Short mmCIF file of C-alpha atoms and ligand atoms in Angstrom, two decimals:
data_model
loop_
_atom_site.label_atom_id
_atom_site.label_comp_id
_atom_site.label_asym_id
_atom_site.label_seq_id
_atom_site.Cartn_x
_atom_site.Cartn_y
_atom_site.Cartn_z
CA MET A 974 90.01 116.03 113.91
CA LYS A 975 93.32 115.11 115.53
CA LYS A 976 94.17 111.42 115.83
CA GLY A 977 97.40 110.33 117.49
CA GLY A 978 98.13 114.03 118.07
CA LYS A 979 98.12 114.78 114.32
CA THR A 980 95.75 116.69 112.04
CA ARG A 981 94.50 115.03 108.84
CA LEU A 982 97.06 117.05 106.87
CA GLU A 983 99.84 115.88 109.16
CA ARG A 984 98.69 112.25 108.90
CA PHE A 985 98.60 112.53 105.08
CA ILE A 986 102.12 113.98 105.00
CA ALA A 987 103.40 111.29 107.38
CA ARG A 988 101.82 108.58 105.19
CA VAL A 989 103.33 109.73 101.89
CA VAL A 990 106.75 110.34 103.44
CA GLY A 991 106.53 106.86 104.97
CA GLN A 992 105.50 105.35 101.59
CA ARG A 993 108.60 106.86 100.02
CA THR A 994 110.80 105.62 102.88
CA CYS A 995 109.43 102.06 102.50
CA ILE A 996 109.95 102.01 98.72
CA ASP A 997 113.47 103.40 99.09
CA ALA A 998 114.26 100.79 101.77
CA ALA A 999 113.04 98.02 99.43
CA ALA A 1000 115.26 99.43 96.64
CA GLN A 1001 118.27 99.48 98.95
CA ARG A 1002 117.69 95.92 100.11
CA THR A 1003 117.23 94.42 96.64
CA GLY A 1004 120.04 96.11 94.72
CA ALA A 1005 121.87 92.80 94.30
CA LEU A 1006 118.79 90.89 93.07
CA ALA A 1007 117.72 90.45 89.46
CA GLY A 1008 114.02 90.68 88.61
CA ASN A 1009 111.08 92.90 87.79
CA VAL A 1010 109.11 95.23 90.04
CA TRP A 1011 105.32 94.97 90.38
CA GLU A 1012 103.18 98.03 91.04
CA VAL A 1013 99.85 96.61 92.23
CA GLY A 1014 97.42 99.55 92.17
CA LEU A 1015 98.40 102.32 89.72
CA GLY A 1016 95.82 104.87 90.93
CA ASN A 1017 97.03 108.39 90.25
CA GLY A 1018 100.51 107.09 89.38
CA ARG A 1019 102.39 108.82 92.21
CA THR A 1020 104.09 105.73 93.57
CA TYR A 1021 104.54 104.36 90.02
CA ASP A 1022 106.49 107.52 89.18
CA HIS A 1023 108.70 106.95 92.23
CA LEU A 1024 109.21 103.27 91.45
CA ARG A 1025 110.26 103.91 87.85
CA ASP A 1026 112.81 106.42 89.15
CA ARG A 1027 114.20 104.19 91.91
CA PHE A 1028 114.16 101.06 89.72
CA ALA A 1029 115.22 102.70 86.45
CA ASP A 1030 117.05 99.58 85.24
CA ARG A 1031 114.12 97.19 85.79
CA ASN A 1032 110.74 96.57 84.20
CA VAL A 1033 107.93 97.95 86.36
CA ILE A 1034 104.82 95.86 85.65
CA VAL A 1035 101.63 97.68 86.59
CA PHE A 1036 98.31 96.17 87.65
CA ASP A 1037 94.96 97.97 87.90
CA ARG A 1038 91.44 97.59 86.61
CA GLN A 1039 91.83 100.91 84.78
CA VAL A 1040 94.48 103.43 83.75
CA MET A 1041 93.39 106.70 85.37
CA ALA A 1042 96.82 108.06 86.26
CA HIS A 1043 98.19 111.56 85.78
CA PRO A 1044 99.16 112.00 82.09
CA ASP A 1045 102.87 112.14 83.08
CA CYS A 1046 102.60 108.76 84.82
CA ILE A 1047 101.06 106.48 82.19
CA PRO A 1048 103.09 103.25 81.95
CA PRO A 1049 104.05 101.78 78.55
CA ALA A 1050 101.16 99.64 77.26
CA ASP A 1051 103.20 96.43 77.27
CA MET A 1052 103.90 96.87 81.01
CA VAL A 1053 100.22 97.19 81.99
CA ARG A 1054 98.06 94.27 83.16
CA LEU A 1055 94.49 95.56 83.01
CA GLY A 1056 91.69 93.88 84.94
CA ASP A 1057 90.83 92.64 88.40
CA PHE A 1058 93.85 91.64 90.49
CA ARG A 1059 92.16 88.28 91.09
CA ASP A 1060 92.64 87.56 87.37
CA THR A 1061 95.77 89.51 86.43
CA ILE A 1062 98.03 88.56 89.35
CA PRO A 1063 97.63 84.77 88.89
CA ALA A 1064 98.18 85.20 85.12
CA GLU A 1065 101.41 87.16 85.62
CA LEU A 1066 102.54 84.80 88.37
CA ALA A 1067 102.38 81.93 85.89
CA ARG A 1068 105.09 83.75 83.86
CA SER A 1069 107.39 84.88 86.68
CA ALA A 1070 107.08 82.75 89.83
CA GLY A 1071 110.06 83.25 92.15
CA GLU A 1072 111.56 86.00 90.00
CA VAL A 1073 110.07 89.29 91.19
CA ALA A 1074 112.45 91.55 93.14
CA VAL A 1075 109.96 94.01 94.64
CA ILE A 1076 106.17 94.16 94.93
CA HIS A 1077 104.50 97.40 95.94
CA ALA A 1078 100.80 96.82 96.67
CA ASP A 1079 98.77 99.96 97.43
CA ILE A 1080 95.32 98.42 97.03
CA GLY A 1081 93.02 100.02 99.62
CA ASN A 1082 89.60 101.10 98.38
CA GLY A 1083 88.35 102.88 101.51
CA SER A 1084 86.70 99.81 103.03
CA VAL A 1085 89.00 98.32 105.66
CA THR A 1086 87.16 94.98 105.59
CA GLU A 1087 87.33 94.59 101.80
CA SER A 1088 90.91 95.82 101.53
CA ARG A 1089 92.15 93.55 104.31
CA ALA A 1090 90.38 90.58 102.67
CA LEU A 1091 91.96 91.39 99.29
CA GLY A 1092 95.37 91.68 100.98
CA ARG A 1093 94.92 88.26 102.60
CA TRP A 1094 93.87 86.74 99.25
CA LEU A 1095 96.88 88.20 97.44
CA THR A 1096 99.52 87.39 100.09
CA PRO A 1097 100.28 83.76 99.09
CA LEU A 1098 100.46 84.78 95.42
CA PHE A 1099 102.94 87.53 96.25
CA VAL A 1100 105.02 85.10 98.30
CA HIS A 1101 105.09 82.75 95.32
CA ALA A 1102 106.03 85.57 92.92
CA LEU A 1103 108.91 87.01 94.95
CA ALA A 1104 112.51 85.91 94.58
CA PRO A 1105 114.21 84.85 97.84
CA GLY A 1106 115.36 88.10 99.46
CA GLY A 1107 112.75 90.11 97.52
CA CYS A 1108 110.69 92.79 99.26
CA LEU A 1109 106.95 93.28 99.62
CA VAL A 1110 105.72 96.77 100.50
CA GLY A 1111 102.06 97.59 100.93
CA ASP A 1112 99.14 99.22 102.64
CA GLN A 1113 97.70 95.94 104.00
CA PRO A 1114 99.18 93.51 106.53
CA MET A 1115 100.39 90.47 104.55
CA GLU A 1116 101.40 87.81 106.99
CA ASP A 1117 103.03 84.58 105.89
CA PRO A 1118 105.72 82.37 107.45
CA ALA A 1119 107.89 82.99 104.37
CA LEU A 1120 107.83 86.75 104.96
CA GLU A 1121 110.01 88.42 107.56
CA PRO A 1122 108.35 91.67 108.73
CA ILE A 1123 110.71 94.64 108.80
CA PRO A 1124 109.69 97.11 111.53
CA LEU A 1125 109.22 100.60 110.10
CA ALA A 1126 111.30 101.96 112.98
CA ASP A 1127 114.26 100.02 111.51
CA ILE A 1128 114.09 102.06 108.30
CA GLY A 1129 113.44 105.40 109.97
CA ALA A 1130 109.73 105.60 109.10
CA THR A 1131 108.90 106.44 112.71
CA ASP A 1132 106.25 109.03 111.86
CA MET A 1133 104.07 106.65 109.82
CA PRO A 1134 100.59 106.27 111.36
CA ALA A 1135 100.27 102.79 112.93
CA ASP A 1136 99.04 99.94 110.71
CA THR A 1137 98.97 101.97 107.50
CA TYR A 1138 102.07 100.61 105.72
CA PHE A 1139 103.98 97.36 105.91
CA LEU A 1140 107.36 96.10 104.69
CA TYR A 1141 108.45 92.46 104.42
CA ARG A 1142 111.41 90.55 103.04
CA LYS A 1143 110.99 87.04 101.65
CA ARG A 1144 113.19 84.67 103.59
CA ALA A 1145 116.04 83.17 101.57
C1 SAM B 2076 95.03 103.50 96.56
S1 SAM B 2076 94.94 103.39 94.82
C2 SAM B 2076 96.65 103.32 94.36
C3 SAM B 2076 97.35 104.66 94.48
C4 SAM B 2076 98.72 104.70 93.86
N1 SAM B 2076 99.67 103.89 94.62
C5 SAM B 2076 99.23 106.11 93.72
O1 SAM B 2076 100.29 106.45 94.31
O2 SAM B 2076 98.60 106.90 93.02
C6 SAM B 2076 94.38 101.74 94.60
C7 SAM B 2076 94.20 101.31 93.16
O3 SAM B 2076 93.96 99.90 93.16
C8 SAM B 2076 92.98 99.60 92.19
N2 SAM B 2076 92.27 98.40 92.63
C9 SAM B 2076 91.74 98.16 93.86
N3 SAM B 2076 91.22 96.91 93.91
C10 SAM B 2076 91.41 96.36 92.68
C11 SAM B 2076 91.12 95.07 92.12
N4 SAM B 2076 90.49 94.12 92.82
N5 SAM B 2076 91.51 94.84 90.85
C12 SAM B 2076 92.15 95.80 90.13
N6 SAM B 2076 92.46 97.03 90.60
C13 SAM B 2076 92.09 97.30 91.87
C14 SAM B 2076 92.07 100.82 92.11
O4 SAM B 2076 91.49 100.92 90.81
C15 SAM B 2076 93.04 101.96 92.43
O5 SAM B 2076 93.51 102.58 91.25
#
């Protein structure tokens, strides 16, 4: 069924193109920053594969409750934090507060209510983890006074279905 004038296939294509545009925009904006990258939600490993290409000179630390990615996209064991985000993110934050350059959080589980609640719970932890000027990219709105929203139109992701992806920069 068409929504917003697009078929499901067209909405899927627009979403993945927009995901890539957001990650690339975060890479462009953080080139001068030191720090690791966090991939919160490994899933099939598609965005992990893109992150490790775009951030080839950084550690990409990966969070998920399981490793079920494509065999070509399995992260090194010492870069994986296995378990529920509610345990693993606070534990990693204790080691790297204020030092993370980019967080990509693709955490949706199909339930809008649950995913939005998880996004709200994680937002202050992400703010604490990011370096000033660091970027947060994700599939949930993550609103905080310390985060400046970057409109997707500003990075050319004009085709992205509304309210499906979000980009923020931590204020310096
Ligand atoms: C939408 S998928 C990520 C897709 C991935 N970005 C990709 O390109 O393949 C979301 C992932 O988040 C994980 N996840 C969701 N909620 C979680 C939680 N509370 N703790 C740990 N992992 C969670 C799921 O296991 C799933 O692998």
